[in-house]
Short mmCIF file of C-alpha atoms and ligand atoms in Angstrom, two decimals:
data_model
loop_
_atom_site.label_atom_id
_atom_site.label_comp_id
_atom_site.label_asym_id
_atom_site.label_seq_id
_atom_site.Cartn_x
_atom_site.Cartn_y
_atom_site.Cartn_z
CA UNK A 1 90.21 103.53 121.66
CA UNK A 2 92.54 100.81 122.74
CA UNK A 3 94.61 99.06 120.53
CA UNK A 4 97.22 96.68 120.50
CA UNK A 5 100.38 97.05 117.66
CA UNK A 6 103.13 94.81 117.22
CA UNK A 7 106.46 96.57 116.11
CA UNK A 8 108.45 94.42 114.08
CA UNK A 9 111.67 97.12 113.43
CA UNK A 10 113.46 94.35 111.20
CA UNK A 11 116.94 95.23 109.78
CA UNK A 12 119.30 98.08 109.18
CA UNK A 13 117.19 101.47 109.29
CA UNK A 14 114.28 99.94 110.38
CA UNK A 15 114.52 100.27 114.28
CA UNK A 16 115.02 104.05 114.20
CA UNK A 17 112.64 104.90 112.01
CA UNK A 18 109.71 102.66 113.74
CA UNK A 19 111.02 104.69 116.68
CA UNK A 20 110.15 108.09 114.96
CA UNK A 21 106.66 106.20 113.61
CA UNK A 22 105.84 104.96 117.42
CA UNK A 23 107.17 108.94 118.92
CA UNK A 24 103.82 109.47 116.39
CA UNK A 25 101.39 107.46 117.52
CA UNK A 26 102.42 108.39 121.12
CA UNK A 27 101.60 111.75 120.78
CA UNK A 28 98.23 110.88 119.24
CA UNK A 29 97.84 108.95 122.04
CA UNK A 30 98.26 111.73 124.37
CA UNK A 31 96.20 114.32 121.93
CA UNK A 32 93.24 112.26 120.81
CA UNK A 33 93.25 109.93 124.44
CA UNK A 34 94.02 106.54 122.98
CA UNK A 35 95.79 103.86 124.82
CA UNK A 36 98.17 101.64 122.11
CA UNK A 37 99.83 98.93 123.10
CA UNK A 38 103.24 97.90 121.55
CA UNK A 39 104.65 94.77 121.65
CA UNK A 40 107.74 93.74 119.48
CA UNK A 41 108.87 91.18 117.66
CA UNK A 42 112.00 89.95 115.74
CA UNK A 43 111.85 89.12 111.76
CA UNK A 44 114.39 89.19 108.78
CA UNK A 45 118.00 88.41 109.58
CA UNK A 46 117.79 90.29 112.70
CA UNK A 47 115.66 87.41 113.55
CA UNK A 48 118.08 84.87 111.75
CA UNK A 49 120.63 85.94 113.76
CA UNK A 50 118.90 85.18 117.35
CA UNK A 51 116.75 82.41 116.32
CA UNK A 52 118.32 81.02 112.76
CA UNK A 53 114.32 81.93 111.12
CA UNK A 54 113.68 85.03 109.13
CA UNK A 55 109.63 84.81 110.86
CA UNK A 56 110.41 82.88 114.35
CA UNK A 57 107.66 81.34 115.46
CA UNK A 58 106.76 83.50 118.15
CA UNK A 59 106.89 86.64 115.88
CA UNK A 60 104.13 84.99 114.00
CA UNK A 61 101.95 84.20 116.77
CA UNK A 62 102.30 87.81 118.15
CA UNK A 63 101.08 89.05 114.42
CA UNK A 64 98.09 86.85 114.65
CA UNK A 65 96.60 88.35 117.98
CA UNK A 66 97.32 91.96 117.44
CA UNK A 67 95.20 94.49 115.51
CA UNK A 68 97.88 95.68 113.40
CA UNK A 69 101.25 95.77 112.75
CA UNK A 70 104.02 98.05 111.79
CA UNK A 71 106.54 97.03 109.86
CA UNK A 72 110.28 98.59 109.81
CA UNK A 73 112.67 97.19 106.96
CA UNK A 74 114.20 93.93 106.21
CA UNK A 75 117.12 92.65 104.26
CA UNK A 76 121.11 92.03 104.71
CA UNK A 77 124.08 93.12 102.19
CA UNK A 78 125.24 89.54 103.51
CA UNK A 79 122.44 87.30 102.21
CA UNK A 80 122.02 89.41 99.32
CA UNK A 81 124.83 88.31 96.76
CA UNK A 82 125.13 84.96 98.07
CA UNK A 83 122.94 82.73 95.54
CA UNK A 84 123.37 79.47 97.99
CA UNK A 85 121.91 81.11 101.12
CA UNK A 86 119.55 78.56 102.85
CA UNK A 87 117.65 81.27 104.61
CA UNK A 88 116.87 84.70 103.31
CA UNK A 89 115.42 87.42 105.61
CA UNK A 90 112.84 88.36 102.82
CA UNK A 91 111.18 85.18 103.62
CA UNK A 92 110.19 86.32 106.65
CA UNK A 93 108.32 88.98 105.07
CA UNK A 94 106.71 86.52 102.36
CA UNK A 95 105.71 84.06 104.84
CA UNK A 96 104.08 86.92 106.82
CA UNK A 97 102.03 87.72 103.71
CA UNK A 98 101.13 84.66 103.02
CA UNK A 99 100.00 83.38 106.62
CA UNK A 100 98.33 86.54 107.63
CA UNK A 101 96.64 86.73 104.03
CA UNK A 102 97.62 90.26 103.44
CA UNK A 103 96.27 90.21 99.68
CA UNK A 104 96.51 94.20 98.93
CA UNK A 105 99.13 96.21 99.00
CA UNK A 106 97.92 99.45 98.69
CA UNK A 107 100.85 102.08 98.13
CA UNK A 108 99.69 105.41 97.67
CA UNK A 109 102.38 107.86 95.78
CA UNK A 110 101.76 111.59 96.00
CA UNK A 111 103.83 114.80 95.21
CA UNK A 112 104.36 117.38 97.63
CA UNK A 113 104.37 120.78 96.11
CA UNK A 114 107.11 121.79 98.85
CA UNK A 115 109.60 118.69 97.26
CA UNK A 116 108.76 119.26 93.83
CA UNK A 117 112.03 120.59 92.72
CA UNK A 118 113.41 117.15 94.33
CA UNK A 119 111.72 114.69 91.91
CA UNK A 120 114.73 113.60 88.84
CA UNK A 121 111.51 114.56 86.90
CA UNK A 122 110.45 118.28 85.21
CA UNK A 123 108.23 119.99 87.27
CA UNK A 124 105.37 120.47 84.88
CA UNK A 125 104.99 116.48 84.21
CA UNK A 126 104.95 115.73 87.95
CA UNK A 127 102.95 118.74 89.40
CA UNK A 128 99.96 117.51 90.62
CA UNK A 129 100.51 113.49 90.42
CA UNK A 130 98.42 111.69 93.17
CA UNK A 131 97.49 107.87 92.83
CA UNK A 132 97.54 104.68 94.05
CA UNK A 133 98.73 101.93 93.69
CA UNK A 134 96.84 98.57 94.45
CA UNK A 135 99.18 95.61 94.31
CA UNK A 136 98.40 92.06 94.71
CA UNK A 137 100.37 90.26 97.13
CA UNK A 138 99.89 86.51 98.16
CA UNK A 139 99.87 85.13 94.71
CA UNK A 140 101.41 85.33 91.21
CA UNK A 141 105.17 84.27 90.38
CA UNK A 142 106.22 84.94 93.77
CA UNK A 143 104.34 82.10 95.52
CA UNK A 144 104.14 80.02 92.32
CA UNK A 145 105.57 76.23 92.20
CA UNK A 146 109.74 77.08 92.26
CA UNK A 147 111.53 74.37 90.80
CA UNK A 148 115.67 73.70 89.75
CA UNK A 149 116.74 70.34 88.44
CA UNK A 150 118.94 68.33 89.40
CA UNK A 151 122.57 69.97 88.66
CA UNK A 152 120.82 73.50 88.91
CA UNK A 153 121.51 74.39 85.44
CA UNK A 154 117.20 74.90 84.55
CA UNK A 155 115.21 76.83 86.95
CA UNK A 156 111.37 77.72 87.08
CA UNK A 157 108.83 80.09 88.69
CA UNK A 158 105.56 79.77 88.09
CA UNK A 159 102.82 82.49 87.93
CA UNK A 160 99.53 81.19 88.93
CA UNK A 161 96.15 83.18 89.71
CA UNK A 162 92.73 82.24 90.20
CA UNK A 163 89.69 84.02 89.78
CA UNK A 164 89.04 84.25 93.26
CA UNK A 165 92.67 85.83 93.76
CA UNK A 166 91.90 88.30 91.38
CA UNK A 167 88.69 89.48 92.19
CA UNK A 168 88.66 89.94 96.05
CA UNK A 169 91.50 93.07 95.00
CA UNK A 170 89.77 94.06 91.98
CA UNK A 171 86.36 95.03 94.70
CA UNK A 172 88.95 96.40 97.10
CA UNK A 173 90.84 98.55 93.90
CA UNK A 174 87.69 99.83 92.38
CA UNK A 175 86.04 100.89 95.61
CA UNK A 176 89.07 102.95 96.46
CA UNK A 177 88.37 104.40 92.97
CA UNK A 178 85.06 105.16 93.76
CA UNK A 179 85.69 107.58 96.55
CA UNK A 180 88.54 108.93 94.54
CA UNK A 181 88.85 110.36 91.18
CA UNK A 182 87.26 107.53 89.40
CA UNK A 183 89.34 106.31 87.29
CA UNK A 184 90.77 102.43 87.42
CA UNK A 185 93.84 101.01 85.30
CA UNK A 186 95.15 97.68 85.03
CA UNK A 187 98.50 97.23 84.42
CA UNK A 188 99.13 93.84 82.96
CA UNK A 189 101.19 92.22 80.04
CA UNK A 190 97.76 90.41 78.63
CA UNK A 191 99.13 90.52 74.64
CA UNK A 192 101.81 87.52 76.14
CA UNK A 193 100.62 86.07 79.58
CA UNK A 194 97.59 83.72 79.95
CA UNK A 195 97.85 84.83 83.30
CA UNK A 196 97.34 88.46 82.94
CA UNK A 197 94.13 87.37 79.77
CA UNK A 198 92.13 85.93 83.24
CA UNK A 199 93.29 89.69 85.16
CA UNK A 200 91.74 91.55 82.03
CA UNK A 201 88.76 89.27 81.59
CA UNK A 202 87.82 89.47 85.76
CA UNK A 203 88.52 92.45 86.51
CA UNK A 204 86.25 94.09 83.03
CA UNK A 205 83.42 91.21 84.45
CA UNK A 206 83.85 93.11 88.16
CA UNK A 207 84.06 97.00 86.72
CA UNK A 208 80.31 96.11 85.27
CA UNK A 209 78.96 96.71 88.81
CA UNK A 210 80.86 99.85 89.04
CA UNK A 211 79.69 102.34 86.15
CA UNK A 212 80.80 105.40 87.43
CA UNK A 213 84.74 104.32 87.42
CA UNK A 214 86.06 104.55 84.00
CA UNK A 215 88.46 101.19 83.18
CA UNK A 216 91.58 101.29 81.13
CA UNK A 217 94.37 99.39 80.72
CA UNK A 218 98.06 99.53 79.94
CA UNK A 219 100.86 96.84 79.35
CA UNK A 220 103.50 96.85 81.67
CA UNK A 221 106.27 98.44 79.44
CA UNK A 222 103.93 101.06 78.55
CA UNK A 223 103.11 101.51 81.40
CA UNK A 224 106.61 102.08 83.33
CA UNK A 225 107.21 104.21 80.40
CA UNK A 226 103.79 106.25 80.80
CA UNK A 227 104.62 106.77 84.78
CA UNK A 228 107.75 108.46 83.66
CA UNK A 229 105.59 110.49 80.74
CA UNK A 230 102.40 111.31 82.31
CA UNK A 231 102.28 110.55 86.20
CA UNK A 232 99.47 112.48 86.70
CA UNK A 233 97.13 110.79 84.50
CA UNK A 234 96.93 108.24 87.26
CA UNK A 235 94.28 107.26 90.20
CA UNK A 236 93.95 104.14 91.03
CA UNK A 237 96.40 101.29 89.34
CA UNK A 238 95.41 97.62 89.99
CA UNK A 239 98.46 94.99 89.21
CA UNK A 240 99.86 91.00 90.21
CA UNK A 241 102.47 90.96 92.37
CA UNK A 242 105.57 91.04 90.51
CA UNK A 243 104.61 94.24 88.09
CA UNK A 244 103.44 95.63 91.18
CA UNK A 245 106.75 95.57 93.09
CA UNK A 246 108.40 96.86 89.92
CA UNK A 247 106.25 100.03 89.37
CA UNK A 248 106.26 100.71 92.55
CA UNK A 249 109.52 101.01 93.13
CA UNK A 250 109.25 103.61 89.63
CA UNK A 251 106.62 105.44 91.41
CA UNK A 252 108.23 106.05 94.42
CA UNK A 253 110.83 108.46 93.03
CA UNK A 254 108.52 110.33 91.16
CA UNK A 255 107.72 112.68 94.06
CA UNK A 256 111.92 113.00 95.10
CA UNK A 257 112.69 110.91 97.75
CA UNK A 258 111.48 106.38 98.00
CA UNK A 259 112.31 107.92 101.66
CA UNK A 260 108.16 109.40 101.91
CA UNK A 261 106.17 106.61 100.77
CA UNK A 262 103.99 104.51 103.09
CA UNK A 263 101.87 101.57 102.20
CA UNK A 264 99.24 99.68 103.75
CA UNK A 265 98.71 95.58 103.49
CA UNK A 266 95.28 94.32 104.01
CA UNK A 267 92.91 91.14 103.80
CA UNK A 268 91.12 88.84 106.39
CA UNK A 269 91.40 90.32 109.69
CA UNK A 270 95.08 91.30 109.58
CA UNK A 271 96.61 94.95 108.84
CA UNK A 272 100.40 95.16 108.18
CA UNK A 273 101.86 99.16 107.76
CA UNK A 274 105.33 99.20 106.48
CA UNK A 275 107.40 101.98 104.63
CA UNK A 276 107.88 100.68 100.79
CA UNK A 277 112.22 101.52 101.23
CA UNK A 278 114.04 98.66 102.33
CA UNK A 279 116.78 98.71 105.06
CA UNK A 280 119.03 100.91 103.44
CA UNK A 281 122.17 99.13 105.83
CA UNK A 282 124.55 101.88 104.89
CA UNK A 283 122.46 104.33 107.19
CA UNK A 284 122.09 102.03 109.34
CA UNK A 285 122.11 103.97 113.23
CA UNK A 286 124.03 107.42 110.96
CA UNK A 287 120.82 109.13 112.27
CA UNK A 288 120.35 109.94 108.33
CA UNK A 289 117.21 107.63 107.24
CA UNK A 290 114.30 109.80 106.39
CA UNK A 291 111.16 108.76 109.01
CA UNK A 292 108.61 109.77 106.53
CA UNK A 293 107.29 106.55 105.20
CA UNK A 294 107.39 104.93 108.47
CA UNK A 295 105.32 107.76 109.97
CA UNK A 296 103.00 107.86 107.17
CA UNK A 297 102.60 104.48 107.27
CA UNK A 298 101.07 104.66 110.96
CA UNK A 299 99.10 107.40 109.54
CA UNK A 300 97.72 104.72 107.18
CA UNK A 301 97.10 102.31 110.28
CA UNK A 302 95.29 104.76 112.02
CA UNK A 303 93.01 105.40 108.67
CA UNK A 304 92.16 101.75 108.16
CA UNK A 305 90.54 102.13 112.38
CA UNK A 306 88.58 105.27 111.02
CA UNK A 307 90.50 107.55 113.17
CA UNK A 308 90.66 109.57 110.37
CA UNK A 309 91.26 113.01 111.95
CA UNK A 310 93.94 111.50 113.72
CA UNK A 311 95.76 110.10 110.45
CA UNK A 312 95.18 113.90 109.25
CA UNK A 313 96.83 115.20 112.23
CA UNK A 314 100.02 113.42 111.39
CA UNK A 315 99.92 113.71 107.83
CA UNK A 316 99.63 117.63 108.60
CA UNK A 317 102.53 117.35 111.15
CA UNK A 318 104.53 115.81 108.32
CA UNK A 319 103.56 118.67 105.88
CA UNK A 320 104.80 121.29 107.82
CA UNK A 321 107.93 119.46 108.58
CA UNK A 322 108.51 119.47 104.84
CA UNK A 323 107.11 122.91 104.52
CA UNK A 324 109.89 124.36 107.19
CA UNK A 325 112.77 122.39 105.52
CA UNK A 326 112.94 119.78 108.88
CA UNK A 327 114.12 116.91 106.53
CA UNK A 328 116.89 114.49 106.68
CA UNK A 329 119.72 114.69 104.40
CA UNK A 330 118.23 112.75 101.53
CA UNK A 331 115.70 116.24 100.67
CA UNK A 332 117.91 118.31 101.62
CA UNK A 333 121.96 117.46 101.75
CA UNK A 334 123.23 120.68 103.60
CA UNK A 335 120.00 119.59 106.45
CA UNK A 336 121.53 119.39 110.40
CA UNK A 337 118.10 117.46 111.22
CA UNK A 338 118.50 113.90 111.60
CA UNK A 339 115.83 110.94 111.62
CA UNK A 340 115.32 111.48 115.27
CA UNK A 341 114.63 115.34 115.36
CA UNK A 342 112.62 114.84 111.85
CA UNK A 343 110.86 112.28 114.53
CA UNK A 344 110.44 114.64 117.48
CA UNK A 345 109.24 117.64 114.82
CA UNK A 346 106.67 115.50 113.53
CA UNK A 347 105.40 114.11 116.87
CA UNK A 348 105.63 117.72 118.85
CA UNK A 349 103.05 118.99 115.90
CA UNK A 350 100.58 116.38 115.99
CA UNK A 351 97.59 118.74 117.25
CA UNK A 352 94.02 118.41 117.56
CA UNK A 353 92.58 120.47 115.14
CA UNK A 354 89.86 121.49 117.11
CA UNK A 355 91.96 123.03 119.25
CA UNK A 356 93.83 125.01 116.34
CA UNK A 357 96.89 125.04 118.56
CA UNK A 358 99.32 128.04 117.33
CA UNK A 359 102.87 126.91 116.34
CA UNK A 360 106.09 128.51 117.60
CA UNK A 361 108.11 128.35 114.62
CA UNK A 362 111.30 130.54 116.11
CA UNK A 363 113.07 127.70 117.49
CA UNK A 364 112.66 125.31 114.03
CA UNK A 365 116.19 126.95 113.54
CA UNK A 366 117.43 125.84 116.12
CA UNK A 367 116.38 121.71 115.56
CA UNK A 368 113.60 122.06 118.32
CA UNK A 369 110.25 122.91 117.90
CA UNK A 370 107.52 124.08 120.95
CA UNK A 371 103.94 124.25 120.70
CA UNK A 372 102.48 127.46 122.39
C1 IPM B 1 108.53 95.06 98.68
C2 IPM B 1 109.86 94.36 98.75
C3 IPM B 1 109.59 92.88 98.93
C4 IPM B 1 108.87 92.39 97.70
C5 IPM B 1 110.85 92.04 99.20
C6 IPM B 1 111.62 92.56 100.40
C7 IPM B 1 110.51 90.59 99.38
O1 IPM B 1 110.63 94.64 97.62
O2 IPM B 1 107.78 95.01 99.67
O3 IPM B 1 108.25 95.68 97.67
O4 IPM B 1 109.50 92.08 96.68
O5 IPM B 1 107.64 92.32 97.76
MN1 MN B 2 109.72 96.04 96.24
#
């Protein structure tokens, strides 16, 4: 198959870990005899600084034609406590949304038995926690009507949705749900928001043409307190954009490290892969950043083009990383494997199945790995 991916690496980690995530897709290249093509582009304040635009012009265009993307990390210490900033590189990533009409985030959180003595949580209340979260992503209070008056003492977002907004996720969420362990929850805050009453009252309409998925739902507090609770009572949880960013971020600790989650944004035509962790600056080129989520987030690329057994090939490369203790400091603090040998680990195991190639484990110790 050939296929054409822009990389946009962004800011601080992001370049080296896109690296690791493109060292990936190379050797599935190579195994499974794909061509990709890569072709970069600049965005966030790496973009600012070249071209004084968070989403240059040219960046977009390049989005537009490509089959997918993959995403690094964007965002700057310096923009980031400075309330008069003109230009912010997080509006590069907004305006991406938004023009590409990525509606669903989809950010899948899993625990690894191997890390489960990472998570902050006790083992017996995370074993076994595997869901997914489906997060709006083009509407809500984040694209609402902003508004300050005129001495900048009163300021307003609003949080809009329409029925269409709602439901074209809602199909998406409960047909993941379907193939999963059947099981849907909305996560809304519907006793206060008018907003979140139209979320309730679409999405119950929608789940009428899907019987065999069982509908709940949970208010937002209860639910960020549930997550901490009961994680594994979880499948498939449907939100608006703001909650969604919020318990998210909650989720992604749950299995030890915000360092392993990918996620996948989708919705008419367009396909944008990006690790959920943001640019982490103070890593920035240490050689420390965990590669995980950008890897697995290719995995998730090659998923949505059906080249499933190639997605499990890296996901299985990125097991038995974890599995032989080649992780970057975050998992493991006394680690001497940094994001690039985490990258060529990965990348060196991505094997056809088929061929059930044997691993040479002896050198692991040694931060090298060969395939026999
Ligand atoms: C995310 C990020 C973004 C968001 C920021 C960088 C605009 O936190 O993807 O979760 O809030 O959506
Ligand atoms: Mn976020």
């Amino acid at each position: 198959m050939k296929m054409n991916i822009a990389l946009l690496p962004g800011d601080g980690i992001g370049p080296e870990v896109i690296e690791q995530a493109v060292k990936c897709l190379q050797a599935v290249e190579e195994t499974f005899n794909h061509t990709f093509v890569y072709k970069e582009g600049l965005v966030g304040a790496a973009a600012i600084d070249k071209t004084k635009e968070p989403l240059p012009d040219s960046t977009l265009r390049l989005c537009k034609k490509v089959d997918a993307i993959l995403f690094g990390a964007i965002g700057d210490p310096k923009y980031d406590n400075d309330p008069n900033a003109k230009v912010r590189p997080e509006q590069g990533l907004l305006k991406l949304r938004k023009e590409l009409g990525l509606f669903a985030n989809i950010r899948p959180v899993k625990v690894y038995d191997s890390l489960i003595d990472k998570s902050p949580l006790k083992k017996d209340i995370v074993k076994g926690t595997d869901f997914v979260i489906y997060r709006e992503l083009t509407g809500g209070i984040y694209f609402g009507e902003k508004k300050v008056n005129e001495n900048g003492t009163i300021a307003s977002d609003l949080c809009e949705y329409s029925e269409m907004e709602i439901s074209r996720i809602t199909h998406l969420a409960f047909k993941a749900a379907n193939k999963r362990n059947k099981k849907l929850t909305l996560i809304d805050k519907a006793n206060v928001l008018e907003s979140s009453r139209l979320w309730r009252k679409v999405v119950k309409k929608i789940g009428e043409s899907y019987p065999d998925v069982a509908l709940n739902f949970l208010f937002v507090d209860n639910a960020a307190m549930q997550m901490i609770l009961n994680p594994s009572q979880f499948d498939v949880i449907l939100t608006e954009n703001m909650f969604g960013d919020i318990i998210s971020d909650e989720a992604s600790v749950i299995g030890g490290s915000i360092g392993l989650l990918p996620s996948a944004s989708i919705g008419n035509g367009h396909a944008l892969f990006e690790p959920i962790h943001g640019s982490f600056p103070q890593a920035k080129s240490e050689n420390t950043a965990n590669p995980i989520a950008a890897i697995l987030s290719a995995a998730m690329l090659l998923d949505h083009f059906h080249l499933t057994e190639e997605a499990e090939a890296v996901r299985m490369a990125v097991a038995k990383a974890l599995s032989k203790g080649v992780v970057t400091p975050d998992l493991n603090p006394k680690s001497k494997f940094g994001t690039s040998q985490v990258g060529d680990f990965i990348a060196d195991h991505i094997v056809d199945d088929e061929h059930a190639l044997i691993m040479n484990d002896e050198n692991i110790g040694l931060g090298r790995s060969t395939i026999i």
